[in-house]
Amino acid sequence: MKEELIDVLNENGIKTGEIVSRSEVHKKGLWHRIIVVAIINEKNEILIQQRSDNKDKNPSMWDISVTGHLSAGQDSLTAATREISEEVSVSLGYSVEVKDFRFMFSYRKEENVNENHCDRQFYDFFILRQSGLREDNIKFQKSEVQNIKFVNISQLNEMREKKILVDREECYNALTEYLFRI
């Protein structure tokens, strides 16, 4: 399989014009963009996924609904819809439009995972509200995800306390505020 190509960004999140492979962007610690999408059902439950055991970062940990890199030339919404269909096979069909994605905010974060993997990433965080989703009607990519479930915000916060969620504190705080406002 051909490796994904990524747009390199400067420290302000602007494309530099350089395009490198996903492995190279992490090996060299180059800035790039990631999308994070929280999918929420009509019961105000958040879809979370348990990352595959074979992931190089945060294996077996629970994570927000969908995350992923923007491929070279992609915008964040296009990457979000692609990642949703790849990771959790939620068919968006024609009923979901760009307006259905609520952009929450962007943030940047640096993390040294190991000597060959440095994350320097800008995150674009979205919320997608979808009715009619159930665990049994969602298929997930087994190479990426080993389990899924819906949790309410209290359960999500309990998982945060137990440190069994991938560190996305900015997103979890925004989700808590968002769900307590509606």
mmCIF file with all atom_site columns, C-alpha atoms in Angstrom:
data_model
loop_
_atom_site.group_PDB
_atom_site.id
_atom_site.type_symbol
_atom_site.label_atom_id
_atom_site.label_alt_id
_atom_site.label_comp_id
_atom_site.label_asym_id
_atom_site.label_entity_id
_atom_site.label_seq_id
_atom_site.pdbx_PDB_ins_code
_atom_site.Cartn_x
_atom_site.Cartn_y
_atom_site.Cartn_z
_atom_site.occupancy
_atom_site.B_iso_or_equiv
_atom_site.pdbx_formal_charge
_atom_site.auth_seq_id
_atom_site.auth_comp_id
_atom_site.auth_asym_id
_atom_site.auth_atom_id
_atom_site.pdbx_PDB_model_num
ATOM 1   C CA . MET A 1 1   ? 0.000   0.000  0.000  1.00 0.00 ? 1   MET A CA 1
ATOM 2   C CA . LYS A 1 2   ? 1.291   3.434  -0.928 1.00 0.00 ? 2   LYS A CA 1
ATOM 3   C CA . GLU A 1 3   ? 2.114   5.663  2.037  1.00 0.00 ? 3   GLU A CA 1
ATOM 4   C CA . GLU A 1 4   ? -0.054  8.716  2.654  1.00 0.00 ? 4   GLU A CA 1
ATOM 5   C CA . LEU A 1 5   ? 1.443   12.081 1.651  1.00 0.00 ? 5   LEU A CA 1
ATOM 6   C CA . ILE A 1 6   ? 1.090   15.016 4.055  1.00 0.00 ? 6   ILE A CA 1
ATOM 7   C CA . ASP A 1 7   ? 1.323   18.801 3.625  1.00 0.00 ? 7   ASP A CA 1
ATOM 8   C CA . VAL A 1 8   ? 4.053   20.264 5.842  1.00 0.00 ? 8   VAL A CA 1
ATOM 9   C CA . LEU A 1 9   ? 3.060   23.362 7.831  1.00 0.00 ? 9   LEU A CA 1
ATOM 10  C CA . ASN A 1 10  ? 5.089   26.078 9.487  1.00 0.00 ? 10  ASN A CA 1
ATOM 11  C CA . GLU A 1 11  ? 4.820   26.790 13.231 1.00 0.00 ? 11  GLU A CA 1
ATOM 12  C CA . ASN A 1 12  ? 1.786   29.026 12.516 1.00 0.00 ? 12  ASN A CA 1
ATOM 13  C CA . GLY A 1 13  ? -0.161  26.319 10.660 1.00 0.00 ? 13  GLY A CA 1
ATOM 14  C CA . ILE A 1 14  ? 0.455   27.673 7.145  1.00 0.00 ? 14  ILE A CA 1
ATOM 15  C CA . LYS A 1 15  ? 1.371   25.263 4.342  1.00 0.00 ? 15  LYS A CA 1
ATOM 16  C CA . THR A 1 16  ? 5.041   25.507 3.359  1.00 0.00 ? 16  THR A CA 1
ATOM 17  C CA . GLY A 1 17  ? 4.568   23.889 -0.063 1.00 0.00 ? 17  GLY A CA 1
ATOM 18  C CA . GLU A 1 18  ? 6.579   20.842 1.016  1.00 0.00 ? 18  GLU A CA 1
ATOM 19  C CA . ILE A 1 19  ? 4.848   17.447 0.840  1.00 0.00 ? 19  ILE A CA 1
ATOM 20  C CA . VAL A 1 20  ? 6.334   14.402 2.587  1.00 0.00 ? 20  VAL A CA 1
ATOM 21  C CA . SER A 1 21  ? 5.264   10.905 3.565  1.00 0.00 ? 21  SER A CA 1
ATOM 22  C CA . ARG A 1 22  ? 3.427   10.323 6.830  1.00 0.00 ? 22  ARG A CA 1
ATOM 23  C CA . SER A 1 23  ? 6.388   8.435  8.294  1.00 0.00 ? 23  SER A CA 1
ATOM 24  C CA . GLU A 1 24  ? 8.784   11.234 7.311  1.00 0.00 ? 24  GLU A CA 1
ATOM 25  C CA . VAL A 1 25  ? 6.581   13.950 8.852  1.00 0.00 ? 25  VAL A CA 1
ATOM 26  C CA . HIS A 1 26  ? 6.785   12.117 12.205 1.00 0.00 ? 26  HIS A CA 1
ATOM 27  C CA . LYS A 1 27  ? 10.427  11.077 11.926 1.00 0.00 ? 27  LYS A CA 1
ATOM 28  C CA . LYS A 1 28  ? 11.512  14.672 11.237 1.00 0.00 ? 28  LYS A CA 1
ATOM 29  C CA . GLY A 1 29  ? 8.981   16.197 13.644 1.00 0.00 ? 29  GLY A CA 1
ATOM 30  C CA . LEU A 1 30  ? 7.397   18.440 10.994 1.00 0.00 ? 30  LEU A CA 1
ATOM 31  C CA . TRP A 1 31  ? 4.214   20.412 11.655 1.00 0.00 ? 31  TRP A CA 1
ATOM 32  C CA . HIS A 1 32  ? 1.066   19.016 10.006 1.00 0.00 ? 32  HIS A CA 1
ATOM 33  C CA . ARG A 1 33  ? -2.724  18.979 10.478 1.00 0.00 ? 33  ARG A CA 1
ATOM 34  C CA . ILE A 1 34  ? -5.020  16.408 12.102 1.00 0.00 ? 34  ILE A CA 1
ATOM 35  C CA . ILE A 1 35  ? -8.815  16.274 12.335 1.00 0.00 ? 35  ILE A CA 1
ATOM 36  C CA . VAL A 1 36  ? -10.696 15.160 15.437 1.00 0.00 ? 36  VAL A CA 1
ATOM 37  C CA . VAL A 1 37  ? -14.439 14.459 15.168 1.00 0.00 ? 37  VAL A CA 1
ATOM 38  C CA . ALA A 1 38  ? -16.799 13.690 18.046 1.00 0.00 ? 38  ALA A CA 1
ATOM 39  C CA . ILE A 1 39  ? -19.877 11.911 16.717 1.00 0.00 ? 39  ILE A CA 1
ATOM 40  C CA . ILE A 1 40  ? -22.862 12.428 19.023 1.00 0.00 ? 40  ILE A CA 1
ATOM 41  C CA . ASN A 1 41  ? -26.182 10.588 18.764 1.00 0.00 ? 41  ASN A CA 1
ATOM 42  C CA . GLU A 1 42  ? -29.691 11.824 19.591 1.00 0.00 ? 42  GLU A CA 1
ATOM 43  C CA . LYS A 1 43  ? -29.243 10.683 23.237 1.00 0.00 ? 43  LYS A CA 1
ATOM 44  C CA . ASN A 1 44  ? -26.232 13.031 23.562 1.00 0.00 ? 44  ASN A CA 1
ATOM 45  C CA . GLU A 1 45  ? -23.912 10.027 23.750 1.00 0.00 ? 45  GLU A CA 1
ATOM 46  C CA . ILE A 1 46  ? -20.454 10.218 22.225 1.00 0.00 ? 46  ILE A CA 1
ATOM 47  C CA . LEU A 1 47  ? -19.136 7.470  19.976 1.00 0.00 ? 47  LEU A CA 1
ATOM 48  C CA . ILE A 1 48  ? -15.713 6.367  21.185 1.00 0.00 ? 48  ILE A CA 1
ATOM 49  C CA . GLN A 1 49  ? -13.341 3.849  19.674 1.00 0.00 ? 49  GLN A CA 1
ATOM 50  C CA . GLN A 1 50  ? -10.757 1.558  21.190 1.00 0.00 ? 50  GLN A CA 1
ATOM 51  C CA . ARG A 1 51  ? -7.593  1.827  19.158 1.00 0.00 ? 51  ARG A CA 1
ATOM 52  C CA . SER A 1 52  ? -6.114  -1.345 17.698 1.00 0.00 ? 52  SER A CA 1
ATOM 53  C CA . ASP A 1 53  ? -3.404  -3.184 19.660 1.00 0.00 ? 53  ASP A CA 1
ATOM 54  C CA . ASN A 1 54  ? -1.057  -2.796 16.678 1.00 0.00 ? 54  ASN A CA 1
ATOM 55  C CA . LYS A 1 55  ? -1.138  1.030  16.571 1.00 0.00 ? 55  LYS A CA 1
ATOM 56  C CA . ASP A 1 56  ? 2.288   2.612  17.110 1.00 0.00 ? 56  ASP A CA 1
ATOM 57  C CA . LYS A 1 57  ? 0.816   5.337  19.319 1.00 0.00 ? 57  LYS A CA 1
ATOM 58  C CA . ASN A 1 58  ? -1.698  4.768  22.146 1.00 0.00 ? 58  ASN A CA 1
ATOM 59  C CA . PRO A 1 59  ? -2.445  1.103  21.338 1.00 0.00 ? 59  PRO A CA 1
ATOM 60  C CA . SER A 1 60  ? -5.602  -0.296 23.006 1.00 0.00 ? 60  SER A CA 1
ATOM 61  C CA . MET A 1 61  ? -6.565  3.074  24.472 1.00 0.00 ? 61  MET A CA 1
ATOM 62  C CA . TRP A 1 62  ? -10.027 4.539  24.031 1.00 0.00 ? 62  TRP A CA 1
ATOM 63  C CA . ASP A 1 63  ? -10.259 7.602  21.815 1.00 0.00 ? 63  ASP A CA 1
ATOM 64  C CA . ILE A 1 64  ? -12.746 10.109 20.525 1.00 0.00 ? 64  ILE A CA 1
ATOM 65  C CA . SER A 1 65  ? -14.957 8.998  17.598 1.00 0.00 ? 65  SER A CA 1
ATOM 66  C CA . VAL A 1 66  ? -12.575 9.654  14.696 1.00 0.00 ? 66  VAL A CA 1
ATOM 67  C CA . THR A 1 67  ? -9.137  11.179 14.235 1.00 0.00 ? 67  THR A CA 1
ATOM 68  C CA . GLY A 1 68  ? -6.804  11.309 11.278 1.00 0.00 ? 68  GLY A CA 1
ATOM 69  C CA . HIS A 1 69  ? -4.224  13.108 9.199  1.00 0.00 ? 69  HIS A CA 1
ATOM 70  C CA . LEU A 1 70  ? -5.116  15.411 6.349  1.00 0.00 ? 70  LEU A CA 1
ATOM 71  C CA . SER A 1 71  ? -3.720  14.024 3.124  1.00 0.00 ? 71  SER A CA 1
ATOM 72  C CA . ALA A 1 72  ? -1.812  16.437 0.907  1.00 0.00 ? 72  ALA A CA 1
ATOM 73  C CA . GLY A 1 73  ? -4.191  18.925 -0.696 1.00 0.00 ? 73  GLY A CA 1
ATOM 74  C CA . GLN A 1 74  ? -7.139  18.029 1.540  1.00 0.00 ? 74  GLN A CA 1
ATOM 75  C CA . ASP A 1 75  ? -9.157  20.419 3.670  1.00 0.00 ? 75  ASP A CA 1
ATOM 76  C CA . SER A 1 76  ? -10.278 19.456 7.167  1.00 0.00 ? 76  SER A CA 1
ATOM 77  C CA . LEU A 1 77  ? -13.917 18.670 6.316  1.00 0.00 ? 77  LEU A CA 1
ATOM 78  C CA . THR A 1 78  ? -12.942 16.405 3.436  1.00 0.00 ? 78  THR A CA 1
ATOM 79  C CA . ALA A 1 79  ? -10.478 14.606 5.717  1.00 0.00 ? 79  ALA A CA 1
ATOM 80  C CA . ALA A 1 80  ? -13.163 14.288 8.407  1.00 0.00 ? 80  ALA A CA 1
ATOM 81  C CA . THR A 1 81  ? -15.654 12.613 6.067  1.00 0.00 ? 81  THR A CA 1
ATOM 82  C CA . ARG A 1 82  ? -12.916 10.321 4.678  1.00 0.00 ? 82  ARG A CA 1
ATOM 83  C CA . GLU A 1 83  ? -11.729 9.268  8.136  1.00 0.00 ? 83  GLU A CA 1
ATOM 84  C CA . ILE A 1 84  ? -15.284 8.592  9.317  1.00 0.00 ? 84  ILE A CA 1
ATOM 85  C CA . SER A 1 85  ? -15.902 6.253  6.404  1.00 0.00 ? 85  SER A CA 1
ATOM 86  C CA . GLU A 1 86  ? -12.486 4.573  6.806  1.00 0.00 ? 86  GLU A CA 1
ATOM 87  C CA . GLU A 1 87  ? -12.419 4.077  10.580 1.00 0.00 ? 87  GLU A CA 1
ATOM 88  C CA . VAL A 1 88  ? -16.007 3.530  11.673 1.00 0.00 ? 88  VAL A CA 1
ATOM 89  C CA . SER A 1 89  ? -17.874 3.124  8.364  1.00 0.00 ? 89  SER A CA 1
ATOM 90  C CA . VAL A 1 90  ? -20.614 5.527  9.295  1.00 0.00 ? 90  VAL A CA 1
ATOM 91  C CA . SER A 1 91  ? -22.241 6.079  5.952  1.00 0.00 ? 91  SER A CA 1
ATOM 92  C CA . LEU A 1 92  ? -22.840 9.800  5.746  1.00 0.00 ? 92  LEU A CA 1
ATOM 93  C CA . GLY A 1 93  ? -24.886 9.500  2.576  1.00 0.00 ? 93  GLY A CA 1
ATOM 94  C CA . TYR A 1 94  ? -26.685 12.552 1.229  1.00 0.00 ? 94  TYR A CA 1
ATOM 95  C CA . SER A 1 95  ? -28.324 13.487 4.529  1.00 0.00 ? 95  SER A CA 1
ATOM 96  C CA . VAL A 1 96  ? -25.137 14.934 6.015  1.00 0.00 ? 96  VAL A CA 1
ATOM 97  C CA . GLU A 1 97  ? -23.778 18.158 4.618  1.00 0.00 ? 97  GLU A CA 1
ATOM 98  C CA . VAL A 1 98  ? -20.854 20.379 5.475  1.00 0.00 ? 98  VAL A CA 1
ATOM 99  C CA . LYS A 1 99  ? -23.223 22.448 7.634  1.00 0.00 ? 99  LYS A CA 1
ATOM 100 C CA . ASP A 1 100 ? -23.795 19.353 9.826  1.00 0.00 ? 100 ASP A CA 1
ATOM 101 C CA . PHE A 1 101 ? -20.213 19.525 11.051 1.00 0.00 ? 101 PHE A CA 1
ATOM 102 C CA . ARG A 1 102 ? -19.803 22.058 13.822 1.00 0.00 ? 102 ARG A CA 1
ATOM 103 C CA . PHE A 1 103 ? -16.278 23.428 13.877 1.00 0.00 ? 103 PHE A CA 1
ATOM 104 C CA . MET A 1 104 ? -15.277 23.903 17.511 1.00 0.00 ? 104 MET A CA 1
ATOM 105 C CA . PHE A 1 105 ? -11.671 25.144 17.408 1.00 0.00 ? 105 PHE A CA 1
ATOM 106 C CA . SER A 1 106 ? -8.080  24.466 16.378 1.00 0.00 ? 106 SER A CA 1
ATOM 107 C CA . TYR A 1 107 ? -5.138  23.908 18.673 1.00 0.00 ? 107 TYR A CA 1
ATOM 108 C CA . ARG A 1 108 ? -1.547  22.809 18.334 1.00 0.00 ? 108 ARG A CA 1
ATOM 109 C CA . LYS A 1 109 ? 0.405   20.288 20.319 1.00 0.00 ? 109 LYS A CA 1
ATOM 110 C CA . GLU A 1 110 ? 3.909   18.839 20.367 1.00 0.00 ? 110 GLU A CA 1
ATOM 111 C CA . GLU A 1 111 ? 4.757   15.394 21.726 1.00 0.00 ? 111 GLU A CA 1
ATOM 112 C CA . ASN A 1 112 ? 7.823   13.176 21.483 1.00 0.00 ? 112 ASN A CA 1
ATOM 113 C CA . VAL A 1 113 ? 6.417   9.662  21.190 1.00 0.00 ? 113 VAL A CA 1
ATOM 114 C CA . ASN A 1 114 ? 9.811   7.970  20.844 1.00 0.00 ? 114 ASN A CA 1
ATOM 115 C CA . GLU A 1 115 ? 13.180  8.641  19.182 1.00 0.00 ? 115 GLU A CA 1
ATOM 116 C CA . ASN A 1 116 ? 11.678  8.002  15.714 1.00 0.00 ? 116 ASN A CA 1
ATOM 117 C CA . HIS A 1 117 ? 8.285   9.645  16.186 1.00 0.00 ? 117 HIS A CA 1
ATOM 118 C CA . CYS A 1 118 ? 7.669   13.288 17.052 1.00 0.00 ? 118 CYS A CA 1
ATOM 119 C CA . ASP A 1 119 ? 4.168   14.729 16.748 1.00 0.00 ? 119 ASP A CA 1
ATOM 120 C CA . ARG A 1 120 ? 3.976   18.417 15.883 1.00 0.00 ? 120 ARG A CA 1
ATOM 121 C CA . GLN A 1 121 ? 0.342   18.728 14.986 1.00 0.00 ? 121 GLN A CA 1
ATOM 122 C CA . PHE A 1 122 ? -2.421  21.267 14.506 1.00 0.00 ? 122 PHE A CA 1
ATOM 123 C CA . TYR A 1 123 ? -5.768  19.747 15.445 1.00 0.00 ? 123 TYR A CA 1
ATOM 124 C CA . ASP A 1 124 ? -9.108  20.842 13.960 1.00 0.00 ? 124 ASP A CA 1
ATOM 125 C CA . PHE A 1 125 ? -11.900 19.682 16.269 1.00 0.00 ? 125 PHE A CA 1
ATOM 126 C CA . PHE A 1 126 ? -15.452 19.107 14.957 1.00 0.00 ? 126 PHE A CA 1
ATOM 127 C CA . ILE A 1 127 ? -18.700 17.793 16.382 1.00 0.00 ? 127 ILE A CA 1
ATOM 128 C CA . LEU A 1 128 ? -21.062 15.813 14.159 1.00 0.00 ? 128 LEU A CA 1
ATOM 129 C CA . ARG A 1 129 ? -24.562 15.117 15.446 1.00 0.00 ? 129 ARG A CA 1
ATOM 130 C CA . GLN A 1 130 ? -26.156 12.015 13.880 1.00 0.00 ? 130 GLN A CA 1
ATOM 131 C CA . SER A 1 131 ? -29.471 10.407 14.749 1.00 0.00 ? 131 SER A CA 1
ATOM 132 C CA . GLY A 1 132 ? -30.156 6.706  14.437 1.00 0.00 ? 132 GLY A CA 1
ATOM 133 C CA . LEU A 1 133 ? -26.643 5.492  15.165 1.00 0.00 ? 133 LEU A CA 1
ATOM 134 C CA . ARG A 1 134 ? -26.295 2.306  17.179 1.00 0.00 ? 134 ARG A CA 1
ATOM 135 C CA . GLU A 1 135 ? -23.229 0.219  17.907 1.00 0.00 ? 135 GLU A CA 1
ATOM 136 C CA . ASP A 1 136 ? -24.689 -2.689 15.935 1.00 0.00 ? 136 ASP A CA 1
ATOM 137 C CA . ASN A 1 137 ? -25.117 -0.619 12.738 1.00 0.00 ? 137 ASN A CA 1
ATOM 138 C CA . ILE A 1 138 ? -21.561 0.722  12.698 1.00 0.00 ? 138 ILE A CA 1
ATOM 139 C CA . LYS A 1 139 ? -18.814 -1.304 11.063 1.00 0.00 ? 139 LYS A CA 1
ATOM 140 C CA . PHE A 1 140 ? -15.248 -0.442 11.951 1.00 0.00 ? 140 PHE A CA 1
ATOM 141 C CA . GLN A 1 141 ? -11.874 -1.010 10.331 1.00 0.00 ? 141 GLN A CA 1
ATOM 142 C CA . LYS A 1 142 ? -10.260 -3.771 12.399 1.00 0.00 ? 142 LYS A CA 1
ATOM 143 C CA . SER A 1 143 ? -6.721  -2.687 11.483 1.00 0.00 ? 143 SER A CA 1
ATOM 144 C CA . GLU A 1 144 ? -7.438  0.700  13.114 1.00 0.00 ? 144 GLU A CA 1
ATOM 145 C CA . VAL A 1 145 ? -10.141 0.001  15.710 1.00 0.00 ? 145 VAL A CA 1
ATOM 146 C CA . GLN A 1 146 ? -10.816 -3.008 17.935 1.00 0.00 ? 146 GLN A CA 1
ATOM 147 C CA . ASN A 1 147 ? -14.048 -1.861 19.595 1.00 0.00 ? 147 ASN A CA 1
ATOM 148 C CA . ILE A 1 148 ? -16.580 0.974  19.680 1.00 0.00 ? 148 ILE A CA 1
ATOM 149 C CA . LYS A 1 149 ? -19.236 2.125  22.118 1.00 0.00 ? 149 LYS A CA 1
ATOM 150 C CA . PHE A 1 150 ? -21.397 5.093  22.991 1.00 0.00 ? 150 PHE A CA 1
ATOM 151 C CA . VAL A 1 151 ? -20.844 6.805  26.331 1.00 0.00 ? 151 VAL A CA 1
ATOM 152 C CA . ASN A 1 152 ? -22.516 9.736  28.035 1.00 0.00 ? 152 ASN A CA 1
ATOM 153 C CA . ILE A 1 153 ? -20.428 12.676 29.206 1.00 0.00 ? 153 ILE A CA 1
ATOM 154 C CA . SER A 1 154 ? -20.252 11.350 32.790 1.00 0.00 ? 154 SER A CA 1
ATOM 155 C CA . GLN A 1 155 ? -18.869 8.026  31.564 1.00 0.00 ? 155 GLN A CA 1
ATOM 156 C CA . LEU A 1 156 ? -16.394 9.857  29.333 1.00 0.00 ? 156 LEU A CA 1
ATOM 157 C CA . ASN A 1 157 ? -15.183 11.915 32.276 1.00 0.00 ? 157 ASN A CA 1
ATOM 158 C CA . GLU A 1 158 ? -14.820 8.760  34.414 1.00 0.00 ? 158 GLU A CA 1
ATOM 159 C CA . MET A 1 159 ? -12.657 7.276  31.654 1.00 0.00 ? 159 MET A CA 1
ATOM 160 C CA . ARG A 1 160 ? -10.574 10.465 31.664 1.00 0.00 ? 160 ARG A CA 1
ATOM 161 C CA . GLU A 1 161 ? -9.993  10.108 35.399 1.00 0.00 ? 161 GLU A CA 1
ATOM 162 C CA . LYS A 1 162 ? -8.925  6.476  34.938 1.00 0.00 ? 162 LYS A CA 1
ATOM 163 C CA . LYS A 1 163 ? -6.523  7.617  32.193 1.00 0.00 ? 163 LYS A CA 1
ATOM 164 C CA . ILE A 1 164 ? -7.832  5.056  29.694 1.00 0.00 ? 164 ILE A CA 1
ATOM 165 C CA . LEU A 1 165 ? -8.548  7.730  27.061 1.00 0.00 ? 165 LEU A CA 1
ATOM 166 C CA . VAL A 1 166 ? -6.029  9.167  24.618 1.00 0.00 ? 166 VAL A CA 1
ATOM 167 C CA . ASP A 1 167 ? -4.939  12.589 25.895 1.00 0.00 ? 167 ASP A CA 1
ATOM 168 C CA . ARG A 1 168 ? -7.217  15.051 24.114 1.00 0.00 ? 168 ARG A CA 1
ATOM 169 C CA . GLU A 1 169 ? -8.082  17.212 27.115 1.00 0.00 ? 169 GLU A CA 1
ATOM 170 C CA . GLU A 1 170 ? -8.939  20.243 24.984 1.00 0.00 ? 170 GLU A CA 1
ATOM 171 C CA . CYS A 1 171 ? -11.571 18.224 23.111 1.00 0.00 ? 171 CYS A CA 1
ATOM 172 C CA . TYR A 1 172 ? -13.020 16.525 26.198 1.00 0.00 ? 172 TYR A CA 1
ATOM 173 C CA . ASN A 1 173 ? -13.347 19.872 27.989 1.00 0.00 ? 173 ASN A CA 1
ATOM 174 C CA . ALA A 1 174 ? -15.138 21.370 24.987 1.00 0.00 ? 174 ALA A CA 1
ATOM 175 C CA . LEU A 1 175 ? -17.430 18.341 24.731 1.00 0.00 ? 175 LEU A CA 1
ATOM 176 C CA . THR A 1 176 ? -18.337 18.625 28.406 1.00 0.00 ? 176 THR A CA 1
ATOM 177 C CA . GLU A 1 177 ? -19.166 22.312 28.010 1.00 0.00 ? 177 GLU A CA 1
ATOM 178 C CA . TYR A 1 178 ? -21.073 21.717 24.764 1.00 0.00 ? 178 TYR A CA 1
ATOM 179 C CA . LEU A 1 179 ? -23.207 18.874 26.125 1.00 0.00 ? 179 LEU A CA 1
ATOM 180 C CA . PHE A 1 180 ? -24.043 20.671 29.361 1.00 0.00 ? 180 PHE A CA 1
ATOM 181 C CA . ARG A 1 181 ? -25.209 23.755 27.406 1.00 0.00 ? 181 ARG A CA 1
ATOM 182 C CA . ILE A 1 182 ? -27.800 21.935 25.290 1.00 0.00 ? 182 ILE A CA 1
#
